[in-house]
mmCIF file with all atom_site columns, C-alpha atoms in Angstrom:
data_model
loop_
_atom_site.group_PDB
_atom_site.id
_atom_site.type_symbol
_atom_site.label_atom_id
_atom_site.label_alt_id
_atom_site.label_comp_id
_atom_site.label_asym_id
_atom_site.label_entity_id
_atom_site.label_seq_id
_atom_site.pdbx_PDB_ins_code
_atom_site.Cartn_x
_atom_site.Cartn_y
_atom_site.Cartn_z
_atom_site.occupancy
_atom_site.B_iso_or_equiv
_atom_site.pdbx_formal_charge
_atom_site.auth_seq_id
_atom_site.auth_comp_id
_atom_site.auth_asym_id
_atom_site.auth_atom_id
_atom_site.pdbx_PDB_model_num
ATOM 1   C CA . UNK A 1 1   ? -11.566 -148.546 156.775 1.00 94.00 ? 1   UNK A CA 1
ATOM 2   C CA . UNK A 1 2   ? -10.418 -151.871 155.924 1.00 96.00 ? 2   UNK A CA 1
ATOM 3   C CA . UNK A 1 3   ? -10.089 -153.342 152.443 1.00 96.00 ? 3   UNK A CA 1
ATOM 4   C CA . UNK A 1 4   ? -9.621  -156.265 151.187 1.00 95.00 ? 4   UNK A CA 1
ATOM 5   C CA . UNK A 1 5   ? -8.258  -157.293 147.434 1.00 94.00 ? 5   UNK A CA 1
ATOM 6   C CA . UNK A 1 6   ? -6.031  -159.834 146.204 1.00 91.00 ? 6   UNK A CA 1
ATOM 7   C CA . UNK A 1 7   ? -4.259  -157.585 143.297 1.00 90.00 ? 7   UNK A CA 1
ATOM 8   C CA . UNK A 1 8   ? -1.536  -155.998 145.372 1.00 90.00 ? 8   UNK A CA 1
ATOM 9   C CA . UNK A 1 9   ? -1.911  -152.635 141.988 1.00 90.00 ? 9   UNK A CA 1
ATOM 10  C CA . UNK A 1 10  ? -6.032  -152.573 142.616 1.00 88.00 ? 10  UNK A CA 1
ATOM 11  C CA . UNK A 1 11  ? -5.160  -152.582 146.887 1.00 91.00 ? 11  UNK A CA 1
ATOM 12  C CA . UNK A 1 12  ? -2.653  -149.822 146.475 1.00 92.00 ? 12  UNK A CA 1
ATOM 13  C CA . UNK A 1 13  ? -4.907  -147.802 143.848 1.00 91.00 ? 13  UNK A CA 1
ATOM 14  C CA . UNK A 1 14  ? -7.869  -148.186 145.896 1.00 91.00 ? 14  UNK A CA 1
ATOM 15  C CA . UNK A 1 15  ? -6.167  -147.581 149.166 1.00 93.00 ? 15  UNK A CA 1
ATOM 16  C CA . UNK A 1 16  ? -4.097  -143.939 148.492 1.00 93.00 ? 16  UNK A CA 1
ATOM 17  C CA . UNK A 1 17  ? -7.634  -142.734 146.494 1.00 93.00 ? 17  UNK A CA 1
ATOM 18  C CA . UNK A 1 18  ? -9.459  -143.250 149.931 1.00 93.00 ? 18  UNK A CA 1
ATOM 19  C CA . UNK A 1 19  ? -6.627  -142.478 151.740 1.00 91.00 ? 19  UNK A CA 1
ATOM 20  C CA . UNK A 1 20  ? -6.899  -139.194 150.294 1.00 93.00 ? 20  UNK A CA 1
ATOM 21  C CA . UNK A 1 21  ? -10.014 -138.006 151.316 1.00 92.00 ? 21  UNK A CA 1
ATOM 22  C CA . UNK A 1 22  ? -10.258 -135.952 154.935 1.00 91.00 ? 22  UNK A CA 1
ATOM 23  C CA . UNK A 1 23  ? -12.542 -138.172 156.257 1.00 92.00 ? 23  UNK A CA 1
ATOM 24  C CA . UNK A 1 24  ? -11.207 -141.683 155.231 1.00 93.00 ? 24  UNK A CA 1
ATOM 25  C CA . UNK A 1 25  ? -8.454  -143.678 156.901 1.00 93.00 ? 25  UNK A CA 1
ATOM 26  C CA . UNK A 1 26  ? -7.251  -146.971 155.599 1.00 94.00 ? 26  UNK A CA 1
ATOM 27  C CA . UNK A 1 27  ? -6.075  -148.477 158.898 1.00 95.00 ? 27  UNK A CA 1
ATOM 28  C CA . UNK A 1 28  ? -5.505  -151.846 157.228 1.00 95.00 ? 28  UNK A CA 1
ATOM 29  C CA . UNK A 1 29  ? -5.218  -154.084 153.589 1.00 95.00 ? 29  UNK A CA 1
ATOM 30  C CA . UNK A 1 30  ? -5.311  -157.838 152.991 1.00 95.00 ? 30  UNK A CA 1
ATOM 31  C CA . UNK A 1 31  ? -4.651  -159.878 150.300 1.00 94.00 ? 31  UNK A CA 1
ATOM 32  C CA . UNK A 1 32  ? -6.199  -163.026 151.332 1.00 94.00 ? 32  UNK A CA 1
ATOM 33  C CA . UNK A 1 33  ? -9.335  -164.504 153.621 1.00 94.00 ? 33  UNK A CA 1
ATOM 34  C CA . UNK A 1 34  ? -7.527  -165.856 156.060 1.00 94.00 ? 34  UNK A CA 1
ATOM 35  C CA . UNK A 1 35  ? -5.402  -162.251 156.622 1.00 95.00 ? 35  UNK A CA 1
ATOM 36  C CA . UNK A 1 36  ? -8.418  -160.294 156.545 1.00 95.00 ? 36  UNK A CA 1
ATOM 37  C CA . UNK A 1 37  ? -10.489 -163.081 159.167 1.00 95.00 ? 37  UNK A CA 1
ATOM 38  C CA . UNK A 1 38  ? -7.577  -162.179 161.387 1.00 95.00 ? 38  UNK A CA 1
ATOM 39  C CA . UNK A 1 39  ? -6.897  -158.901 161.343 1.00 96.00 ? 39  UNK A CA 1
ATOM 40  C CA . UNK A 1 40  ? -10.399 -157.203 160.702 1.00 96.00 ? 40  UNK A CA 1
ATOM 41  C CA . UNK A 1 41  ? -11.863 -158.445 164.043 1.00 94.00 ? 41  UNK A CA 1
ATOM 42  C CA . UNK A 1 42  ? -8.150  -157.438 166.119 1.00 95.00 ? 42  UNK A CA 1
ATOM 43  C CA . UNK A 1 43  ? -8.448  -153.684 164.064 1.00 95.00 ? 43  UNK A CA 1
ATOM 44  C CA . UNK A 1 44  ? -12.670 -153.021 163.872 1.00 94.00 ? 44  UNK A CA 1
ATOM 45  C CA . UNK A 1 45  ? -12.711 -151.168 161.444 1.00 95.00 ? 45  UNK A CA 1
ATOM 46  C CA . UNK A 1 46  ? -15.986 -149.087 160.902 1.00 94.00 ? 46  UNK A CA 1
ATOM 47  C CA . UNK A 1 47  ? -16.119 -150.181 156.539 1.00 96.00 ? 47  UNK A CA 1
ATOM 48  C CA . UNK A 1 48  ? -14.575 -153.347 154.733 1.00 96.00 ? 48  UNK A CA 1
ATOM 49  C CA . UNK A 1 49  ? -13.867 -153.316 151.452 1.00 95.00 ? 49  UNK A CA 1
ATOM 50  C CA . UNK A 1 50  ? -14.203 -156.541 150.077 1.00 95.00 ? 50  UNK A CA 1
ATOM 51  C CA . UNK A 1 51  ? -13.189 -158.400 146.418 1.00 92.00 ? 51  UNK A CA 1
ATOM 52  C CA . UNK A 1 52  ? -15.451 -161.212 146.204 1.00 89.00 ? 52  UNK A CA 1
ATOM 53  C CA . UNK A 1 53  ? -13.034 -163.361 144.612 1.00 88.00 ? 53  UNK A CA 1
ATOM 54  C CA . UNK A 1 54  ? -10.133 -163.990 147.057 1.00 91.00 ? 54  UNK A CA 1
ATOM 55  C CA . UNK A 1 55  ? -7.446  -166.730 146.251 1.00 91.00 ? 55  UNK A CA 1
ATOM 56  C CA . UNK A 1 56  ? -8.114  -168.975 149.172 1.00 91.00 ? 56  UNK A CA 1
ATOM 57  C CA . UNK A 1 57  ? -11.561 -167.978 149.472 1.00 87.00 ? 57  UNK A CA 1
ATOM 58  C CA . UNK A 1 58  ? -14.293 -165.444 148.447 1.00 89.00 ? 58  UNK A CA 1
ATOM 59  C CA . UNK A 1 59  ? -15.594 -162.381 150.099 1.00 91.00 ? 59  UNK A CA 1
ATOM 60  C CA . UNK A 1 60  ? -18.906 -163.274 151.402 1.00 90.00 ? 60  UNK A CA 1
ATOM 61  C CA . UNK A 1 61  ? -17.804 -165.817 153.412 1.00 91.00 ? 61  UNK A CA 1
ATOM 62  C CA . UNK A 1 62  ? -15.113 -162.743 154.546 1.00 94.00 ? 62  UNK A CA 1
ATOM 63  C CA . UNK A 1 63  ? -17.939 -160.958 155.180 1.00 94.00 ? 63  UNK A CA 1
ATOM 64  C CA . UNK A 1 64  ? -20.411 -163.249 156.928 1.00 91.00 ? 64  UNK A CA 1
ATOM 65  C CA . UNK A 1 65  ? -17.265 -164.280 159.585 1.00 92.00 ? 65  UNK A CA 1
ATOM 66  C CA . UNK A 1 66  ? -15.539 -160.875 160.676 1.00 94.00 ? 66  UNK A CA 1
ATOM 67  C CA . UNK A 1 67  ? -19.416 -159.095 160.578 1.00 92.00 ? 67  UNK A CA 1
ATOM 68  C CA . UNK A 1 68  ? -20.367 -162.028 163.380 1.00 89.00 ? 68  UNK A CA 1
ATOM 69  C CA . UNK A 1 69  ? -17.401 -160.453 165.115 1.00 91.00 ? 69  UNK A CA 1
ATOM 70  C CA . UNK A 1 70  ? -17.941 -156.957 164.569 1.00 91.00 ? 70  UNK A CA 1
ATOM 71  C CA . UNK A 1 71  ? -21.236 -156.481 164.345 1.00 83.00 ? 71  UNK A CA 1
ATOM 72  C CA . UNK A 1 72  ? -21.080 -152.791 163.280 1.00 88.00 ? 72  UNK A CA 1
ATOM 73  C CA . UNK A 1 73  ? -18.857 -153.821 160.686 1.00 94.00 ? 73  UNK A CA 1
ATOM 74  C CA . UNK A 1 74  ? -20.536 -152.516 157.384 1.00 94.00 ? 74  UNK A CA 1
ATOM 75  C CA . UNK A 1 75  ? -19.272 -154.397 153.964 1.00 94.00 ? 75  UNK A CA 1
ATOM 76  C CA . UNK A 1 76  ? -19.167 -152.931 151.002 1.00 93.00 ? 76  UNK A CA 1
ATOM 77  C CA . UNK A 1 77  ? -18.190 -155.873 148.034 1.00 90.00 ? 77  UNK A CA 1
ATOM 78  C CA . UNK A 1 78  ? -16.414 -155.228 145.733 1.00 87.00 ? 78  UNK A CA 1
ATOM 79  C CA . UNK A 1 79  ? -16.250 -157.384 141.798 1.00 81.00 ? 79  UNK A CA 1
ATOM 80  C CA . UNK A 1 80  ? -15.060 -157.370 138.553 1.00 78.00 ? 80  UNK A CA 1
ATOM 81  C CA . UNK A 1 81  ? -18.432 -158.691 137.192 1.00 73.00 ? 81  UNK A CA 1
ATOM 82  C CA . UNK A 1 82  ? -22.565 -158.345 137.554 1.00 66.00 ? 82  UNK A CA 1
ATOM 83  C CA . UNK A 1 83  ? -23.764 -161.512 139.249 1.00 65.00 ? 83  UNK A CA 1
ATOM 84  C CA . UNK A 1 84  ? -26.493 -161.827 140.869 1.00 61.00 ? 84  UNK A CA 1
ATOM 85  C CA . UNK A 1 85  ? -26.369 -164.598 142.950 1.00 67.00 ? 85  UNK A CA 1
ATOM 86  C CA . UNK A 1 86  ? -22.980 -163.239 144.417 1.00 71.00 ? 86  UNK A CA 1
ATOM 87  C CA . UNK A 1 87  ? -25.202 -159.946 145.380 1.00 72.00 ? 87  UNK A CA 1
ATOM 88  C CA . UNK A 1 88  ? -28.079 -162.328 146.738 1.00 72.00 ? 88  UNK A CA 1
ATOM 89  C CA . UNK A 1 89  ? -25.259 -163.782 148.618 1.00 77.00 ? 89  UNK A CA 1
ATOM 90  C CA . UNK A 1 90  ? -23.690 -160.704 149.934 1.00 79.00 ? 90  UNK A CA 1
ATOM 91  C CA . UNK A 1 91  ? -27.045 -159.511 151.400 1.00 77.00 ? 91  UNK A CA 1
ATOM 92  C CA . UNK A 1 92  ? -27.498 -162.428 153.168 1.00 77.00 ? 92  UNK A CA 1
ATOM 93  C CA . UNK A 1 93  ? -23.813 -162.535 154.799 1.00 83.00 ? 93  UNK A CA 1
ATOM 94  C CA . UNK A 1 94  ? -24.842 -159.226 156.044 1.00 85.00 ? 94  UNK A CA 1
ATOM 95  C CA . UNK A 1 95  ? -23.455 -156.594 153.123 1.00 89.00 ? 95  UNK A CA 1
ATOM 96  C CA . UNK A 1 96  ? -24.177 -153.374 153.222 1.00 88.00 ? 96  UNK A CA 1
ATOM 97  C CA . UNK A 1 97  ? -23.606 -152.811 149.385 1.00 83.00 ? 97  UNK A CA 1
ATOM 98  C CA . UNK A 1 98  ? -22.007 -154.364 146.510 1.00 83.00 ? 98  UNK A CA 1
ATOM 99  C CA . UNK A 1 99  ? -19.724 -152.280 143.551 1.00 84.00 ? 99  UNK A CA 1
ATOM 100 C CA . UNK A 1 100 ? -17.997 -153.038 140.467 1.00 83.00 ? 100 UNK A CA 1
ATOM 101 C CA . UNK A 1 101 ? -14.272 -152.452 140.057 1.00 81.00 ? 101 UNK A CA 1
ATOM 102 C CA . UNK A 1 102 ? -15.282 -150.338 136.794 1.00 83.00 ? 102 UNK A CA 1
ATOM 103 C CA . UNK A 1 103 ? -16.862 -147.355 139.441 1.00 83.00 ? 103 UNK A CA 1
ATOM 104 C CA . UNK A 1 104 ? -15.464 -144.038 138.878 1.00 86.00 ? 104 UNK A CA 1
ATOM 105 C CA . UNK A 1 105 ? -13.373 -143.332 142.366 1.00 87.00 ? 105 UNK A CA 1
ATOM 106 C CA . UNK A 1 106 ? -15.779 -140.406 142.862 1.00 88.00 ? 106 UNK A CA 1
ATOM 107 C CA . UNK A 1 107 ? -17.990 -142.697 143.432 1.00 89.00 ? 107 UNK A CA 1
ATOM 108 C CA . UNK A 1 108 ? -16.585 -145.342 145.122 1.00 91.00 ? 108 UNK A CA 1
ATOM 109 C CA . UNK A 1 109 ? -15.728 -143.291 147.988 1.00 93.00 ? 109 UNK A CA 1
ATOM 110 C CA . UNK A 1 110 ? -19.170 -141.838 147.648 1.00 92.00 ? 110 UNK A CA 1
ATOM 111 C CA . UNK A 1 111 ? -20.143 -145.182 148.468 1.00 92.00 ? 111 UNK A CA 1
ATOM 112 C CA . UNK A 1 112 ? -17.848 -145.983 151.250 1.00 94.00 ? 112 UNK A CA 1
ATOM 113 C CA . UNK A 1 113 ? -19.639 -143.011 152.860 1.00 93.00 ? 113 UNK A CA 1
ATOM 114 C CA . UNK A 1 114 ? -22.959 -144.402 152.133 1.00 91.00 ? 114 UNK A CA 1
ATOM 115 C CA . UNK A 1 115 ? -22.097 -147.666 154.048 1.00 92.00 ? 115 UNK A CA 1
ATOM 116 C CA . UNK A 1 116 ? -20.417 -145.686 157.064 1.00 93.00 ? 116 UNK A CA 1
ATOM 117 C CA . UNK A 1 117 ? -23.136 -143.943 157.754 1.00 92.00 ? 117 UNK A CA 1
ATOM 118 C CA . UNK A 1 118 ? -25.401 -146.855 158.033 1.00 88.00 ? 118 UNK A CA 1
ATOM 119 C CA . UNK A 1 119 ? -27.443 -147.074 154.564 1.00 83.00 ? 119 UNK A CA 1
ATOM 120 C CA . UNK A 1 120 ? -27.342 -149.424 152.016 1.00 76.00 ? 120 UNK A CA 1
ATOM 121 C CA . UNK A 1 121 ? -26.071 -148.903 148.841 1.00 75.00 ? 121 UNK A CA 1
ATOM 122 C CA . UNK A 1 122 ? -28.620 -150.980 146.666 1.00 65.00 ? 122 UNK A CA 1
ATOM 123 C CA . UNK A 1 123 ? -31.457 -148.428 148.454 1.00 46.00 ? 123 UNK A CA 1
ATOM 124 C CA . UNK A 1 124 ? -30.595 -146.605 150.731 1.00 44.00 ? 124 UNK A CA 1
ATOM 125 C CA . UNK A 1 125 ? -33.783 -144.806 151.841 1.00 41.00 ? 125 UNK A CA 1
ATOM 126 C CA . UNK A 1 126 ? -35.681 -147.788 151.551 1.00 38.00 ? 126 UNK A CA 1
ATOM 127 C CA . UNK A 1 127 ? -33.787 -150.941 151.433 1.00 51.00 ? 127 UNK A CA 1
ATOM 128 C CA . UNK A 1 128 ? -32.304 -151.827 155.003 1.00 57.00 ? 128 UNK A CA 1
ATOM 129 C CA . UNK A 1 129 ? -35.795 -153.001 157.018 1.00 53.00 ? 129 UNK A CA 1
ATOM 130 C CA . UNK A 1 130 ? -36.244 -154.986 153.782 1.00 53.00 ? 130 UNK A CA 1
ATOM 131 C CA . UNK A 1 131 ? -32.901 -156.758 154.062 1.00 61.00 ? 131 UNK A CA 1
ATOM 132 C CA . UNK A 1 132 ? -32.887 -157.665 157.142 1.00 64.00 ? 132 UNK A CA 1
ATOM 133 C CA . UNK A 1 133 ? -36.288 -159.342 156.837 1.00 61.00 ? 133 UNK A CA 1
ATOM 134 C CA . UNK A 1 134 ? -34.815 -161.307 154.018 1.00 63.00 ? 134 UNK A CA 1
ATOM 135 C CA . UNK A 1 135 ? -32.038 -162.586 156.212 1.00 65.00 ? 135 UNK A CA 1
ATOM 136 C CA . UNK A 1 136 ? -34.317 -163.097 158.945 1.00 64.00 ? 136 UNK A CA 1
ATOM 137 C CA . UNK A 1 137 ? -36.090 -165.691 157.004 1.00 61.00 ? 137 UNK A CA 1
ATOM 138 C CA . UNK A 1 138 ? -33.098 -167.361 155.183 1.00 59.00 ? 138 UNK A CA 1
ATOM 139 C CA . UNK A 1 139 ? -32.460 -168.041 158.616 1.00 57.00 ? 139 UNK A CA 1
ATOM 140 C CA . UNK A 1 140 ? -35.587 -169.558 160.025 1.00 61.00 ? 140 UNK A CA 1
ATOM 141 C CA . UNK A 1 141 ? -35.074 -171.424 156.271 1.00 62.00 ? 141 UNK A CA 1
ATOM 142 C CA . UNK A 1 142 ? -31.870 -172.642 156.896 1.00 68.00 ? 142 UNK A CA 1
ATOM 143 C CA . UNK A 1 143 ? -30.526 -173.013 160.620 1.00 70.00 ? 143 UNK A CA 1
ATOM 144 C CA . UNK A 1 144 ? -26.963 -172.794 159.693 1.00 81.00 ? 144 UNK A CA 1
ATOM 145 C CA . UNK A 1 145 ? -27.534 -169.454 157.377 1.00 75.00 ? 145 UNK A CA 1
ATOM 146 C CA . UNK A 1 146 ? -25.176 -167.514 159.958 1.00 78.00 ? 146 UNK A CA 1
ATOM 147 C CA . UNK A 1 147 ? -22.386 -169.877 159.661 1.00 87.00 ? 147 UNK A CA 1
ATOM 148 C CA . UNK A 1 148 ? -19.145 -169.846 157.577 1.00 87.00 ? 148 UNK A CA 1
ATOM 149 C CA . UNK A 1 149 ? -18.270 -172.422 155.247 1.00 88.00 ? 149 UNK A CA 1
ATOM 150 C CA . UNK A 1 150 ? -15.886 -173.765 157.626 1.00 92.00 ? 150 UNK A CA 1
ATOM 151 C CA . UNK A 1 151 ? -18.219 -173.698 160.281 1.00 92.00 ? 151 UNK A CA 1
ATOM 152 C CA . UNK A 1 152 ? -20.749 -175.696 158.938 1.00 90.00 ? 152 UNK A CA 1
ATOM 153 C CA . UNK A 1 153 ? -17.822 -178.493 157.737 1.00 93.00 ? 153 UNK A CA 1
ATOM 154 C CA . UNK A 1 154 ? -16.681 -178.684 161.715 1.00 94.00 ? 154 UNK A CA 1
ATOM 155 C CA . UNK A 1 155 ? -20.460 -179.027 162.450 1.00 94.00 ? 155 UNK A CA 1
ATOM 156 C CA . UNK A 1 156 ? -20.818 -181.871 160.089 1.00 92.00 ? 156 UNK A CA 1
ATOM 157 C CA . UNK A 1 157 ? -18.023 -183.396 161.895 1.00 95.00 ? 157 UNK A CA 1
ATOM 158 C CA . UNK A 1 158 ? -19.316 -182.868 164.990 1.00 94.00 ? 158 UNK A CA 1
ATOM 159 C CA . UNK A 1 159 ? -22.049 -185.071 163.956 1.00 91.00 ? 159 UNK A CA 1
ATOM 160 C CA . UNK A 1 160 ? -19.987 -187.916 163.182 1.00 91.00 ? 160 UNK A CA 1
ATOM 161 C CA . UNK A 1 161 ? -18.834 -187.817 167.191 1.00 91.00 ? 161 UNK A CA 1
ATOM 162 C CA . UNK A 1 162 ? -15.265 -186.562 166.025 1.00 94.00 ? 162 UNK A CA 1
ATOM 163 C CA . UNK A 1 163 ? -13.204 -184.871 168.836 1.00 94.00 ? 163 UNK A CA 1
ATOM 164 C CA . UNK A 1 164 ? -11.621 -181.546 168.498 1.00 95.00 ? 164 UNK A CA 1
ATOM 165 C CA . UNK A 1 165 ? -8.945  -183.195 168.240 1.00 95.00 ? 165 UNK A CA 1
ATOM 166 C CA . UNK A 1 166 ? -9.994  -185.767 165.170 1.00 95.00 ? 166 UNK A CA 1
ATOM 167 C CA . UNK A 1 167 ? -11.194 -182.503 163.628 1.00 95.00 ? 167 UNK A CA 1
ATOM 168 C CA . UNK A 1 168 ? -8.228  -180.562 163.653 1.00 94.00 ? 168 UNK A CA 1
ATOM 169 C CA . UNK A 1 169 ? -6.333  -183.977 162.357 1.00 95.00 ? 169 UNK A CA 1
ATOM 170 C CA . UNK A 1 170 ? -8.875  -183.981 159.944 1.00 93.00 ? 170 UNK A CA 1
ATOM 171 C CA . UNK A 1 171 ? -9.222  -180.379 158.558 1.00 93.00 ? 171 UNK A CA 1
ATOM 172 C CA . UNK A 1 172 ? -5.524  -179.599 159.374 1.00 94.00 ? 172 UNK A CA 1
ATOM 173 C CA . UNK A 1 173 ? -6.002  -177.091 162.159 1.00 93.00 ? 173 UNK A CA 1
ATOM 174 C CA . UNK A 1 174 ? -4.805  -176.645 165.417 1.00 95.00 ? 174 UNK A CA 1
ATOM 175 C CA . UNK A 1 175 ? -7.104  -178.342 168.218 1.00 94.00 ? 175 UNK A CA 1
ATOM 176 C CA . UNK A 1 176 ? -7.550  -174.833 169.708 1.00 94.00 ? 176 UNK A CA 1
ATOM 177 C CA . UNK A 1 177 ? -8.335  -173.298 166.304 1.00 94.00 ? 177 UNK A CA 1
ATOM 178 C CA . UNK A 1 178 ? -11.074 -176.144 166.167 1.00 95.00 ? 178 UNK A CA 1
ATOM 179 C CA . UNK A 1 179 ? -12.304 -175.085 169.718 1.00 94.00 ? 179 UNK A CA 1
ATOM 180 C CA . UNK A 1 180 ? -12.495 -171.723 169.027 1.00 93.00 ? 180 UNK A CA 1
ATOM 181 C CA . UNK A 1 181 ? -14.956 -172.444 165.786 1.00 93.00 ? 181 UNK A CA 1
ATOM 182 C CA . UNK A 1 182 ? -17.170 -174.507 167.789 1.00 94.00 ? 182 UNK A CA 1
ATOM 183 C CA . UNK A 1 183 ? -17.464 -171.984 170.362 1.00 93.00 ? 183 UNK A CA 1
ATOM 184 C CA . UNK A 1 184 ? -18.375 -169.364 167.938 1.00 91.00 ? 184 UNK A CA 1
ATOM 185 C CA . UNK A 1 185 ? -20.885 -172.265 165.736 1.00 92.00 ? 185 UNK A CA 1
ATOM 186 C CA . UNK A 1 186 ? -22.588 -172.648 168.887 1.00 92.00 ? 186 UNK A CA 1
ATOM 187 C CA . UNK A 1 187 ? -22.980 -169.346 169.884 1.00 89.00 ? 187 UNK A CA 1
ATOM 188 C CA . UNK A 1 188 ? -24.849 -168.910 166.392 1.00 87.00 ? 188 UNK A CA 1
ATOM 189 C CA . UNK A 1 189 ? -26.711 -171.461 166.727 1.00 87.00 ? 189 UNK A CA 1
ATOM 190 C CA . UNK A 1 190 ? -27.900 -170.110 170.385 1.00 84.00 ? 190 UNK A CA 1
ATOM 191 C CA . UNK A 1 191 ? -26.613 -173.550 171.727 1.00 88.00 ? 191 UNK A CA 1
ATOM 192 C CA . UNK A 1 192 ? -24.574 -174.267 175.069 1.00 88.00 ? 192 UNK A CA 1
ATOM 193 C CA . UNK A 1 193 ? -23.561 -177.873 174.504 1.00 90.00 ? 193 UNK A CA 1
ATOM 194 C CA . UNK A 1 194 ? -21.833 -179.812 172.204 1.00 91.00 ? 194 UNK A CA 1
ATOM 195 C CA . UNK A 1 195 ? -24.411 -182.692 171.999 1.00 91.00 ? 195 UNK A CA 1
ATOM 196 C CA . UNK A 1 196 ? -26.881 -180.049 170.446 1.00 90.00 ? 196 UNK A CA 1
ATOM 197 C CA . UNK A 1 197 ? -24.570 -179.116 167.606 1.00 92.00 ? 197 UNK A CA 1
ATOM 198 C CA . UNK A 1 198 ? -24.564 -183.113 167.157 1.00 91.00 ? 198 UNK A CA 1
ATOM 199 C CA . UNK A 1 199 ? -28.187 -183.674 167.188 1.00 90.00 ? 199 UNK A CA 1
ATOM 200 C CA . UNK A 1 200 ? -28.862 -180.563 165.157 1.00 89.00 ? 200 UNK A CA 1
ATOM 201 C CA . UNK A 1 201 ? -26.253 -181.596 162.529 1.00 89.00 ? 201 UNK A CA 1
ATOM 202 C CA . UNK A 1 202 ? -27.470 -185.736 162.651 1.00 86.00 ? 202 UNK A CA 1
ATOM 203 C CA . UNK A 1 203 ? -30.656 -184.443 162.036 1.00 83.00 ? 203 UNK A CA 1
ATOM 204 C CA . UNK A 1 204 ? -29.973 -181.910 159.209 1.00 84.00 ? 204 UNK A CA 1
ATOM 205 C CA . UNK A 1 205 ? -28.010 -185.241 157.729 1.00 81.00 ? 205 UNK A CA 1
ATOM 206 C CA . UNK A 1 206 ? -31.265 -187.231 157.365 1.00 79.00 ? 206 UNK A CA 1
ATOM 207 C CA . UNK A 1 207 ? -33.113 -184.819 156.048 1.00 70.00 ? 207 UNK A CA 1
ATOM 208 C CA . UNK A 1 208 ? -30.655 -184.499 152.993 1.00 68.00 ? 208 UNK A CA 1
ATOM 209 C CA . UNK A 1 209 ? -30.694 -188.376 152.595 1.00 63.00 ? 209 UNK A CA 1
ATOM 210 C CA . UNK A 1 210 ? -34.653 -187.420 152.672 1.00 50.00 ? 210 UNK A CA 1
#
């Protein structure tokens, strides 16, 4: 199990109560998106426990990214307050169940089980076909629904003919950082060239100006 939180107290709390159970390891902790982006996908973990508010980012975006690389990956979300549109959000970055930070730990790690096993915590005998319809049309609604913020900015630029290069000027990444999210974009997108991503992404831009 993985987890995710940027309060270095919550982490360690969180991590030695699961810790403590026979049949939960904590093989790794983050304190930020960009750590977790990194390390989940190197680690695969079979859970993530992710806080939805992250200082350089938030957790369904966390979540949508490292499940696209570990598909197994189940996320479990983890907040300080009832929203809604943050649990809309989670489902449809893939989330396997969303908690408060109030939970008792009995049942937090009841629901880190839940999640490991395959079920969802928001129904678990029932829920599962139901969310994956859901994201199966929020993707024939929106073409770019399985790609990361940061994804869908490089797209963007893409359409403006920018180079790797100009992107990575632009966005200050490395050029092979760049290449590597337009690799993965078009893979999403079920695309093999770059001139797709550009008409897709000119054509998405009219439509807006629509």
């Amino acid at each position: 199990m993985f987890l995710v939180d940027d309060h270095e107290v919550v982490r360690r709390g969180v991590a030695a109560l699961l810790d403590s159970e026979d049949d939960i390891e904590v093989i790794g902790e983050a304190g930020t998106a960009e750590s977790a982006i990194a390390r989940i996908p190197a680690l695969k973990p079979d859970v993530a426990v992710l806080d939805v508010r992250l200082p350089d980012g938030n957790g369904v975006d966390v979540c949508r990214e490292v499940r696209s690389r570990v598909p197994g990956l189940a996320c479990l979300m983890l907040t300080s307050f009832a929203d809604d549109d943050a649990l809309f959000d989670a489902v449809m970055a893939g989330a396997s169940g969303y908690v408060l930070k109030q939970i008792h730990g009995s049942d937090l790690v009841g629901a880190v089980r839940t999640v490991a096993s395959g079920q969802s915590l928001l129904d678990p005998q029932t829920t599962a076909a139901m969310l994956q319809r859901l994201r199966e049309q929020a993707a024939r609604k929106d073409p770019l629904a399985a790609l990361s913020e940061q994804e869908r900015h490089i797209l963007d630029l893409i359409g403006e003919g920018l180079t790797n290069r100009q992107i990575g000027e632009r966005l200050f990444l490395a050029e092979k950082t760049v290449k590597n999210y337009v690799s993965n974009l078009l893979s999403k997108l079920n695309m093999q060239r770059r001139t797709q991503a550009a008409a897709l992404a000119a054509r998405l831009r009219t439509e807006r100006r629509l």
